[in-house]
PDB file of C-alpha atoms in Angstrom:
ATOM      1  CA  UNK A  25     -41.392 -57.167  25.431  1.00 81.00           C
ATOM      2  CA  UNK A  26     -44.766 -56.167  27.066  1.00 87.00           C
ATOM      3  CA  UNK A  27     -44.538 -58.942  30.850  1.00 90.00           C
ATOM      4  CA  UNK A  28     -48.067 -59.368  32.413  1.00 89.00           C
ATOM      5  CA  UNK A  29     -49.483 -61.665  35.024  1.00 90.00           C
ATOM      6  CA  UNK A  30     -52.870 -64.035  34.852  1.00 90.00           C
ATOM      7  CA  UNK A  31     -55.152 -65.729  37.043  1.00 89.00           C
ATOM      8  CA  UNK A  32     -55.008 -69.743  35.877  1.00 92.00           C
ATOM      9  CA  UNK A  33     -57.767 -72.031  37.538  1.00 91.00           C
ATOM     10  CA  UNK A  34     -58.724 -75.224  36.816  1.00 92.00           C
ATOM     11  CA  UNK A  35     -62.422 -75.540  36.509  1.00 90.00           C
ATOM     12  CA  UNK A  36     -62.382 -79.119  37.684  1.00 93.00           C
ATOM     13  CA  UNK A  37     -60.381 -79.527  40.769  1.00 94.00           C
ATOM     14  CA  UNK A  38     -60.307 -75.790  41.787  1.00 93.00           C
ATOM     15  CA  UNK A  39     -56.282 -75.425  41.748  1.00 95.00           C
ATOM     16  CA  UNK A  40     -55.260 -71.226  41.162  1.00 94.00           C
ATOM     17  CA  UNK A  41     -52.410 -69.274  40.897  1.00 94.00           C
ATOM     18  CA  UNK A  42     -50.667 -66.556  38.390  1.00 94.00           C
ATOM     19  CA  UNK A  43     -48.978 -67.431  35.629  1.00 94.00           C
ATOM     20  CA  UNK A  44     -45.958 -64.766  34.525  1.00 94.00           C
ATOM     21  CA  UNK A  45     -45.887 -64.181  30.805  1.00 92.00           C
ATOM     22  CA  UNK A  46     -44.635 -61.820  27.564  1.00 91.00           C
ATOM     23  CA  UNK A  47     -44.953 -61.043  24.466  1.00 87.00           C
ATOM     24  CA  UNK A  48     -43.729 -58.368  22.056  1.00 83.00           C
ATOM     25  CA  UNK A  49     -44.675 -55.017  22.752  1.00 82.00           C
ATOM     26  CA  UNK A  50     -45.362 -53.788  18.763  1.00 78.00           C
ATOM     27  CA  UNK A  51     -49.147 -54.604  18.168  1.00 74.00           C
ATOM     28  CA  UNK A  52     -48.640 -54.320  14.523  1.00 78.00           C
ATOM     29  CA  UNK A  53     -46.749 -57.476  14.494  1.00 77.00           C
ATOM     30  CA  UNK A  54     -48.143 -60.629  12.824  1.00 78.00           C
ATOM     31  CA  UNK A  55     -47.009 -63.039  15.836  1.00 78.00           C
ATOM     32  CA  UNK A  56     -47.136 -61.828  18.910  1.00 78.00           C
ATOM     33  CA  UNK A  57     -44.181 -63.993  20.345  1.00 84.00           C
ATOM     34  CA  UNK A  58     -46.384 -64.592  23.641  1.00 88.00           C
ATOM     35  CA  UNK A  59     -44.262 -66.954  25.753  1.00 92.00           C
ATOM     36  CA  UNK A  60     -45.034 -68.348  30.074  1.00 93.00           C
ATOM     37  CA  UNK A  61     -41.904 -67.193  31.892  1.00 95.00           C
ATOM     38  CA  UNK A  62     -43.825 -68.416  34.976  1.00 96.00           C
ATOM     39  CA  UNK A  63     -46.471 -70.643  35.868  1.00 96.00           C
ATOM     40  CA  UNK A  64     -47.615 -71.570  39.465  1.00 96.00           C
ATOM     41  CA  UNK A  65     -47.644 -74.628  41.031  1.00 95.00           C
ATOM     42  CA  UNK A  66     -49.326 -77.549  39.765  1.00 96.00           C
ATOM     43  CA  UNK A  67     -49.929 -76.246  36.104  1.00 97.00           C
ATOM     44  CA  UNK A  68     -47.674 -77.214  32.882  1.00 96.00           C
ATOM     45  CA  UNK A  69     -47.966 -75.791  29.162  1.00 94.00           C
ATOM     46  CA  UNK A  70     -49.986 -79.127  27.822  1.00 94.00           C
ATOM     47  CA  UNK A  71     -49.157 -77.513  23.927  1.00 93.00           C
ATOM     48  CA  UNK A  72     -46.727 -73.931  23.732  1.00 92.00           C
ATOM     49  CA  UNK A  73     -47.540 -72.311  21.069  1.00 90.00           C
ATOM     50  CA  UNK A  74     -46.746 -67.927  20.309  1.00 87.00           C
ATOM     51  CA  UNK A  75     -49.754 -67.192  20.172  1.00 84.00           C
ATOM     52  CA  UNK A  76     -52.168 -67.016  23.517  1.00 84.00           C
ATOM     53  CA  UNK A  77     -55.079 -68.256  22.447  1.00 84.00           C
ATOM     54  CA  UNK A  78     -53.956 -71.743  20.520  1.00 89.00           C
ATOM     55  CA  UNK A  79     -51.454 -72.394  24.337  1.00 92.00           C
ATOM     56  CA  UNK A  80     -52.835 -74.539  25.966  1.00 94.00           C
ATOM     57  CA  UNK A  81     -52.405 -75.125  29.743  1.00 95.00           C
ATOM     58  CA  UNK A  82     -52.608 -78.942  31.970  1.00 96.00           C
ATOM     59  CA  UNK A  83     -53.833 -79.147  35.188  1.00 96.00           C
ATOM     60  CA  UNK A  84     -52.250 -81.726  37.839  1.00 96.00           C
ATOM     61  CA  UNK A  85     -55.577 -83.152  37.839  1.00 96.00           C
ATOM     62  CA  UNK A  86     -54.966 -83.729  34.151  1.00 95.00           C
ATOM     63  CA  UNK A  87     -57.577 -81.231  32.799  1.00 95.00           C
ATOM     64  CA  UNK A  88     -57.015 -78.906  29.568  1.00 94.00           C
ATOM     65  CA  UNK A  89     -57.610 -75.740  29.070  1.00 92.00           C
ATOM     66  CA  UNK A  90     -57.140 -72.803  26.923  1.00 90.00           C
ATOM     67  CA  UNK A  91     -54.537 -69.600  28.198  1.00 89.00           C
ATOM     68  CA  UNK A  92     -56.751 -67.241  26.868  1.00 82.00           C
ATOM     69  CA  UNK A  93     -60.060 -66.992  28.174  1.00 68.00           C
ATOM     70  CA  UNK A  94     -61.791 -65.026  30.367  1.00 54.00           C
ATOM     71  CA  UNK A  95     -59.734 -65.028  33.230  1.00 51.00           C
ATOM     72  CA  UNK A  96     -58.442 -62.418  36.035  1.00 54.00           C
ATOM     73  CA  UNK A  97     -55.698 -60.755  35.807  1.00 56.00           C
ATOM     74  CA  UNK A  98     -53.744 -59.708  38.735  1.00 58.00           C
ATOM     75  CA  UNK A  99     -54.407 -56.260  40.363  1.00 62.00           C
ATOM     76  CA  UNK A 100     -52.023 -54.311  37.634  1.00 61.00           C
ATOM     77  CA  UNK A 101     -51.447 -57.290  35.605  1.00 58.00           C
ATOM     78  CA  UNK A 102     -54.096 -56.253  32.868  1.00 59.00           C
ATOM     79  CA  UNK A 103     -51.476 -56.192  29.655  1.00 56.00           C
ATOM     80  CA  UNK A 104     -51.645 -53.148  27.115  1.00 53.00           C
ATOM     81  CA  UNK A 105     -54.211 -52.188  24.323  1.00 49.00           C
TER      82      UNK A 105
END
């Protein structure tokens, strides 16, 4: 499995932290088998999905947003292309 970190930042309250996630390392598979392994304090999975574009995150302030969006990766935490 490929593992990487992604910075989560709430647009409403600016709560932030790095999530640890993993997905299948075979990019030919139709299902990426995306899983959130760790969420930082103040964030929860609102609507889990095996597709990172559909996985929704809820901040402690109530704001809900998609996991896959324009955000920053932790240093050295970029997923393989």
